[in-house]
């Protein structure tokens, strides 16, 4: 079937949804490993292993500077946070478990928007 044309209103709704989702992520009790950029200079191996670092404060900055085209490009960056976490941390670790819980929370919340 024909794709629905995106109107400016749709884009504004996407932006509001991204802001809402991000504030809920930041407020989550398990958000602490993801709130600000990893200090890669003090974490051996991080810069080599994680090609595209991402964190919630950087996502907020990108949102503020209108760098997300739509909800999809925003979701890609949020998933990057959790994929980086899974790559660098054991599943059975404090940060690893926090990442899995945050991803589960995010997946539930954004799918409720659809
Ligand atoms: O033990 C440590 C020490 C530092 C970090 C982690 C684990 N995991 C984070 O993903 C990256 C920063």
CSV table of N, CA and C and ligand atoms in Angstrom, one decimal:
chain,number,residue,atom,x,y,z
A,1,UNK,N,0.9,-1.2,0.0
A,1,UNK,CA,0.0,0.0,0.0
A,1,UNK,C,0.9,1.2,0.0
A,2,UNK,N,0.3,2.4,-0.4
A,2,UNK,CA,1.1,3.6,-0.5
A,2,UNK,C,1.6,4.1,0.8
A,3,UNK,N,2.9,4.5,0.9
A,3,UNK,CA,3.4,5.0,2.2
A,3,UNK,C,2.7,6.4,2.5
A,4,UNK,N,2.4,6.6,3.8
A,4,UNK,CA,1.8,7.8,4.2
A,4,UNK,C,2.9,8.9,4.2
A,5,UNK,N,2.6,10.1,3.5
A,5,UNK,CA,3.5,11.2,3.5
A,5,UNK,C,3.8,11.7,4.9
A,6,UNK,N,5.1,12.1,5.2
A,6,UNK,CA,5.4,12.6,6.5
A,6,UNK,C,5.1,14.1,6.5
A,7,UNK,N,4.3,14.6,7.4
A,7,UNK,CA,4.1,16.0,7.5
A,7,UNK,C,5.0,16.7,8.6
A,8,UNK,N,5.1,18.0,8.5
A,8,UNK,CA,5.9,18.6,9.6
A,8,UNK,C,5.3,18.3,11.0
A,9,UNK,N,4.0,18.1,11.1
A,9,UNK,CA,3.4,17.7,12.3
A,9,UNK,C,3.9,16.4,12.8
A,10,UNK,N,4.0,15.4,11.9
A,10,UNK,CA,4.6,14.1,12.2
A,10,UNK,C,6.0,14.2,12.8
A,11,UNK,N,6.8,15.1,12.1
A,11,UNK,CA,8.2,15.3,12.6
A,11,UNK,C,8.2,15.9,14.0
A,12,UNK,N,7.3,16.9,14.2
A,12,UNK,CA,7.2,17.5,15.6
A,12,UNK,C,6.8,16.4,16.6
A,13,UNK,N,5.9,15.5,16.2
A,13,UNK,CA,5.4,14.5,17.1
A,13,UNK,C,6.6,13.5,17.4
A,14,UNK,N,7.4,13.2,16.3
A,14,UNK,CA,8.5,12.3,16.5
A,14,UNK,C,9.5,13.0,17.5
A,15,UNK,N,9.7,14.3,17.4
A,15,UNK,CA,10.7,15.0,18.3
A,15,UNK,C,10.2,14.9,19.7
A,16,UNK,N,8.9,15.2,19.9
A,16,UNK,CA,8.4,15.1,21.3
A,16,UNK,C,8.5,13.7,21.8
A,17,UNK,N,8.3,12.7,21.0
A,17,UNK,CA,8.4,11.3,21.5
A,17,UNK,C,9.8,11.0,21.8
A,18,UNK,N,10.8,11.5,21.1
A,18,UNK,CA,12.2,11.2,21.4
A,18,UNK,C,12.6,11.9,22.7
A,19,UNK,N,12.1,13.1,22.9
A,19,UNK,CA,12.4,13.8,24.1
A,19,UNK,C,11.8,13.1,25.3
A,20,UNK,N,10.6,12.6,25.1
A,20,UNK,CA,9.9,11.9,26.2
A,20,UNK,C,10.6,10.6,26.6
A,21,UNK,N,10.9,9.8,25.5
A,21,UNK,CA,11.6,8.5,25.7
A,21,UNK,C,13.0,8.8,26.4
A,22,UNK,N,13.7,9.8,25.9
A,22,UNK,CA,15.1,10.0,26.5
A,22,UNK,C,15.0,10.4,28.0
A,23,UNK,N,14.0,11.2,28.3
A,23,UNK,CA,13.9,11.6,29.7
A,23,UNK,C,13.5,10.4,30.6
A,24,UNK,N,12.7,9.5,30.0
A,24,UNK,CA,12.4,8.3,30.8
A,24,UNK,C,13.7,7.4,31.0
A,25,UNK,N,14.5,7.3,29.9
A,25,UNK,CA,15.7,6.5,30.0
A,25,UNK,C,16.7,7.2,31.1
A,26,UNK,N,16.8,8.5,31.1
A,26,UNK,CA,17.7,9.2,32.0
A,26,UNK,C,17.2,9.0,33.4
A,27,UNK,N,15.9,8.9,33.6
A,27,UNK,CA,15.3,8.8,35.0
A,27,UNK,C,15.4,7.4,35.6
A,28,UNK,N,15.7,6.4,34.7
A,28,UNK,CA,15.6,5.0,35.1
A,28,UNK,C,16.8,4.7,36.1
A,29,UNK,N,16.5,3.9,37.1
A,29,UNK,CA,17.5,3.6,38.2
A,29,UNK,C,18.7,2.9,37.6
A,30,UNK,N,18.6,2.2,36.5
A,30,UNK,CA,19.7,1.5,35.9
A,30,UNK,C,20.4,2.3,34.8
A,31,UNK,N,20.2,3.6,34.7
A,31,UNK,CA,20.7,4.4,33.7
A,31,UNK,C,22.2,4.9,34.0
A,32,UNK,N,22.6,4.7,35.2
A,32,UNK,CA,23.9,5.3,35.6
A,32,UNK,C,25.1,5.0,34.7
A,33,UNK,N,25.2,3.8,34.1
A,33,UNK,CA,26.4,3.6,33.3
A,33,UNK,C,26.3,4.3,31.9
A,34,UNK,N,25.1,4.9,31.6
A,34,UNK,CA,24.9,5.3,30.3
A,34,UNK,C,24.6,6.8,30.2
A,35,UNK,N,24.7,7.5,31.3
A,35,UNK,CA,24.3,8.9,31.4
A,35,UNK,C,25.3,9.9,30.7
A,36,UNK,N,26.6,9.5,30.7
A,36,UNK,CA,27.6,10.4,30.1
A,36,UNK,C,28.6,9.6,29.4
A,37,UNK,N,29.4,10.2,28.5
A,37,UNK,CA,30.4,9.4,27.7
A,37,UNK,C,31.4,8.6,28.6
A,38,UNK,N,31.7,7.4,28.1
A,38,UNK,CA,32.7,6.6,28.8
A,38,UNK,C,34.0,7.3,28.8
A,39,UNK,N,34.7,7.5,29.9
A,39,UNK,CA,36.0,8.1,30.0
A,39,UNK,C,37.1,7.2,29.4
A,40,UNK,N,37.1,7.1,28.0
A,40,UNK,CA,37.8,6.0,27.4
A,40,UNK,C,39.3,6.1,27.7
A,41,UNK,N,39.8,7.3,28.0
A,41,UNK,CA,41.3,7.4,28.3
A,41,UNK,C,41.6,6.6,29.6
A,42,UNK,N,40.6,6.4,30.5
A,42,UNK,CA,40.9,5.7,31.7
A,42,UNK,C,40.3,4.2,31.7
A,43,UNK,N,39.8,3.8,30.5
A,43,UNK,CA,39.3,2.4,30.4
A,43,UNK,C,40.0,1.7,29.4
A,44,UNK,N,41.0,0.8,29.8
A,44,UNK,CA,41.8,0.1,28.8
A,44,UNK,C,41.0,-0.6,27.8
A,45,UNK,N,41.3,-0.5,26.5
A,45,UNK,CA,40.7,-1.2,25.5
A,45,UNK,C,39.4,-0.6,24.9
A,46,UNK,N,38.8,0.3,25.7
A,46,UNK,CA,37.5,0.8,25.2
A,46,UNK,C,37.5,1.4,23.8
A,47,UNK,N,38.5,2.3,23.6
A,47,UNK,CA,38.6,3.0,22.4
A,47,UNK,C,38.8,2.1,21.2
A,48,UNK,N,39.6,1.0,21.4
A,48,UNK,CA,39.9,0.0,20.3
A,48,UNK,C,38.7,-0.8,20.0
A,49,UNK,N,38.0,-1.2,21.1
A,49,UNK,CA,36.9,-2.2,21.0
A,49,UNK,C,35.6,-1.5,20.5
A,50,UNK,N,35.3,-0.4,21.0
A,50,UNK,CA,34.0,0.3,20.8
A,50,UNK,C,34.2,1.4,19.7
A,51,UNK,N,33.8,1.1,18.5
A,51,UNK,CA,34.1,2.0,17.3
A,51,UNK,C,33.2,3.2,17.4
A,52,UNK,N,32.0,3.1,17.9
A,52,UNK,CA,31.1,4.3,17.9
A,52,UNK,C,30.5,4.5,19.3
A,53,UNK,N,31.3,5.1,20.2
A,53,UNK,CA,30.7,5.4,21.6
A,53,UNK,C,29.5,6.2,21.5
A,54,UNK,N,28.5,6.0,22.4
A,54,UNK,CA,27.3,6.7,22.5
A,54,UNK,C,26.8,6.7,23.9
A,55,UNK,N,26.1,7.7,24.4
A,55,UNK,CA,25.6,7.8,25.7
A,55,UNK,C,24.4,8.7,25.7
A,56,UNK,N,23.6,8.8,26.8
A,56,UNK,CA,22.3,9.5,26.8
A,56,UNK,C,22.6,11.0,26.7
A,57,UNK,N,23.7,11.5,27.3
A,57,UNK,CA,23.9,13.0,27.2
A,57,UNK,C,24.2,13.4,25.8
A,58,UNK,N,25.0,12.6,25.1
A,58,UNK,CA,25.3,12.8,23.6
A,58,UNK,C,24.0,12.8,22.8
A,59,UNK,N,23.1,11.9,23.1
A,59,UNK,CA,21.9,11.8,22.4
A,59,UNK,C,21.0,13.0,22.6
A,60,UNK,N,21.1,13.5,23.9
A,60,UNK,CA,20.3,14.7,24.2
A,60,UNK,C,20.8,15.9,23.4
A,61,UNK,N,22.2,16.0,23.3
A,61,UNK,CA,22.8,17.1,22.6
A,61,UNK,C,22.4,17.0,21.1
A,62,UNK,N,22.4,15.8,20.5
A,62,UNK,CA,22.0,15.6,19.1
A,62,UNK,C,20.6,16.0,18.9
A,63,UNK,N,19.7,15.6,19.9
A,63,UNK,CA,18.3,16.0,19.8
A,63,UNK,C,18.2,17.5,19.8
A,64,UNK,N,18.9,18.2,20.7
A,64,UNK,CA,18.8,19.6,20.8
A,64,UNK,C,19.3,20.3,19.6
A,65,UNK,N,20.3,19.7,18.9
A,65,UNK,CA,20.9,20.3,17.7
A,65,UNK,C,20.2,19.8,16.4
A,66,UNK,N,19.0,19.1,16.6
A,66,UNK,CA,18.2,18.7,15.5
A,66,UNK,C,18.9,17.7,14.5
A,67,UNK,N,19.7,16.8,15.1
A,67,UNK,CA,20.5,15.9,14.3
A,67,UNK,C,19.8,14.6,14.0
A,68,UNK,N,18.6,14.4,14.6
A,68,UNK,CA,17.9,13.2,14.3
A,68,UNK,C,16.8,13.4,13.2
A,69,UNK,N,16.9,12.7,12.2
A,69,UNK,CA,15.9,12.9,11.1
A,69,UNK,C,14.5,12.5,11.6
A,70,UNK,N,14.4,11.4,12.4
A,70,UNK,CA,13.1,10.9,12.8
A,70,UNK,C,13.3,10.0,14.0
A,71,UNK,N,12.2,9.3,14.4
A,71,UNK,CA,12.2,8.4,15.5
A,71,UNK,C,13.2,7.3,15.2
A,72,UNK,N,13.3,6.8,14.0
A,72,UNK,CA,14.1,5.7,13.6
A,72,UNK,C,15.6,6.0,13.9
A,73,UNK,N,16.1,7.1,13.4
A,73,UNK,CA,17.5,7.5,13.6
A,73,UNK,C,17.8,7.7,15.1
A,74,UNK,N,16.9,8.1,15.9
A,74,UNK,CA,17.0,8.2,17.3
A,74,UNK,C,17.2,6.9,18.0
A,75,UNK,N,16.3,5.9,17.5
A,75,UNK,CA,16.3,4.6,18.1
A,75,UNK,C,17.6,3.9,17.8
A,76,UNK,N,18.2,4.2,16.6
A,76,UNK,CA,19.5,3.6,16.2
A,76,UNK,C,20.6,4.0,17.2
A,77,UNK,N,20.6,5.3,17.6
A,77,UNK,CA,21.6,5.7,18.6
A,77,UNK,C,21.3,5.1,20.0
A,78,UNK,N,20.1,5.0,20.4
A,78,UNK,CA,19.8,4.4,21.7
A,78,UNK,C,20.3,3.0,21.7
A,79,UNK,N,20.0,2.3,20.6
A,79,UNK,CA,20.4,0.8,20.6
A,79,UNK,C,21.9,0.7,20.5
A,80,UNK,N,22.6,1.7,20.0
A,80,UNK,CA,24.1,1.7,20.0
A,80,UNK,C,24.6,1.8,21.4
A,81,UNK,N,24.0,2.5,22.3
A,81,UNK,CA,24.4,2.5,23.7
A,81,UNK,C,24.3,1.1,24.3
A,82,UNK,N,23.2,0.4,24.0
A,82,UNK,CA,23.1,-0.9,24.6
A,82,UNK,C,23.9,-2.0,23.9
A,83,UNK,N,24.1,-1.8,22.6
A,83,UNK,CA,25.0,-2.8,21.9
A,83,UNK,C,26.5,-2.6,22.3
A,84,UNK,N,26.9,-1.3,22.5
A,84,UNK,CA,28.3,-1.1,23.1
A,84,UNK,C,28.4,-1.7,24.4
A,85,UNK,N,27.4,-1.6,25.3
A,85,UNK,CA,27.4,-2.2,26.6
A,85,UNK,C,27.6,-3.7,26.6
A,86,UNK,N,26.8,-4.3,25.7
A,86,UNK,CA,26.8,-5.8,25.6
A,86,UNK,C,28.2,-6.3,25.0
A,87,UNK,N,28.8,-5.4,24.2
A,87,UNK,CA,30.1,-5.8,23.6
A,87,UNK,C,31.2,-5.8,24.6
A,88,UNK,N,31.1,-4.8,25.5
A,88,UNK,CA,32.3,-4.5,26.4
A,88,UNK,C,32.1,-5.2,27.8
A,89,UNK,N,30.9,-5.5,28.1
A,89,UNK,CA,30.6,-6.0,29.5
A,89,UNK,C,30.1,-7.5,29.4
A,90,UNK,N,30.5,-8.3,30.4
A,90,UNK,CA,29.9,-9.6,30.6
A,90,UNK,C,28.4,-9.5,30.9
A,91,UNK,N,27.6,-10.4,30.4
A,91,UNK,CA,26.2,-10.4,30.7
A,91,UNK,C,26.0,-10.4,32.2
A,92,UNK,N,26.9,-11.3,32.9
A,92,UNK,CA,26.8,-11.5,34.3
A,92,UNK,C,27.7,-10.5,35.0
A,93,UNK,N,27.4,-9.2,34.8
A,93,UNK,CA,28.1,-8.1,35.5
A,93,UNK,C,27.1,-7.0,35.9
A,94,UNK,N,27.5,-6.1,36.8
A,94,UNK,CA,26.6,-5.1,37.2
A,94,UNK,C,26.2,-4.2,36.0
A,95,UNK,N,27.2,-3.8,35.2
A,95,UNK,CA,26.9,-2.9,34.0
A,95,UNK,C,26.2,-3.7,32.9
A,96,UNK,N,26.6,-5.0,32.7
A,96,UNK,CA,26.0,-5.8,31.7
A,96,UNK,C,24.5,-6.0,32.0
A,97,UNK,N,24.2,-6.3,33.3
A,97,UNK,CA,22.8,-6.5,33.7
A,97,UNK,C,22.0,-5.2,33.5
A,98,UNK,N,22.6,-4.1,33.9
A,98,UNK,CA,21.9,-2.8,33.8
A,98,UNK,C,21.6,-2.5,32.3
A,99,UNK,N,22.5,-2.9,31.4
A,99,UNK,CA,22.3,-2.7,30.0
A,99,UNK,C,21.1,-3.5,29.5
A,100,UNK,N,21.0,-4.8,29.9
A,100,UNK,CA,19.9,-5.6,29.4
A,100,UNK,C,18.6,-5.1,30.0
A,101,UNK,N,18.6,-4.6,31.2
A,101,UNK,CA,17.3,-4.1,31.8
A,101,UNK,C,16.9,-2.8,31.1
A,102,UNK,N,17.9,-2.0,30.8
A,102,UNK,CA,17.6,-0.7,30.1
A,102,UNK,C,17.0,-1.0,28.7
A,103,UNK,N,17.6,-1.9,28.0
A,103,UNK,CA,17.2,-2.2,26.6
A,103,UNK,C,15.8,-2.8,26.7
A,104,UNK,N,15.5,-3.6,27.6
A,104,UNK,CA,14.1,-4.2,27.7
A,104,UNK,C,13.1,-3.1,28.0
A,105,UNK,N,13.5,-2.2,28.9
A,105,UNK,CA,12.6,-1.0,29.3
A,105,UNK,C,12.4,-0.2,28.0
A,106,UNK,N,13.4,0.1,27.3
A,106,UNK,CA,13.3,1.0,26.1
A,106,UNK,C,12.4,0.4,25.0
A,107,UNK,N,12.7,-0.9,24.7
A,107,UNK,CA,12.0,-1.6,23.7
A,107,UNK,C,10.5,-1.6,24.0
A,108,UNK,N,10.1,-1.8,25.3
A,108,UNK,CA,8.7,-1.8,25.7
A,108,UNK,C,8.1,-0.4,25.5
A,109,UNK,N,8.9,0.7,25.9
A,109,UNK,CA,8.3,2.0,25.8
A,109,UNK,C,8.1,2.5,24.4
A,110,UNK,N,9.1,2.3,23.5
A,110,UNK,CA,8.9,2.9,22.2
A,110,UNK,C,7.9,2.0,21.4
A,111,UNK,N,7.8,0.8,21.6
A,111,UNK,CA,6.8,0.0,20.9
A,111,UNK,C,5.4,0.4,21.3
A,112,UNK,N,5.3,0.9,22.6
A,112,UNK,CA,4.0,1.4,23.0
A,112,UNK,C,3.5,2.6,22.3
A,113,UNK,N,4.5,3.3,21.6
A,113,UNK,CA,4.2,4.5,20.8
A,113,UNK,C,3.6,4.2,19.5
A,114,UNK,N,3.9,3.0,19.0
A,114,UNK,CA,3.4,2.6,17.6
A,114,UNK,C,1.9,2.5,17.6
B,1,LIG,O1,34.8,-2.3,34.9
B,1,LIG,C1,34.4,-1.3,34.0
B,1,LIG,C2,35.1,-0.1,34.1
B,1,LIG,C3,34.7,0.9,33.1
B,1,LIG,C4,33.7,0.7,32.2
B,1,LIG,C5,33.0,-0.6,32.2
B,1,LIG,C6,33.4,-1.6,33.1
B,1,LIG,N1,32.0,-0.8,31.3
B,1,LIG,C7,31.4,0.2,30.6
B,1,LIG,O2,30.7,-0.2,29.5
B,1,LIG,C8,32.6,1.2,30.1
B,1,LIG,C9,33.3,1.7,31.2
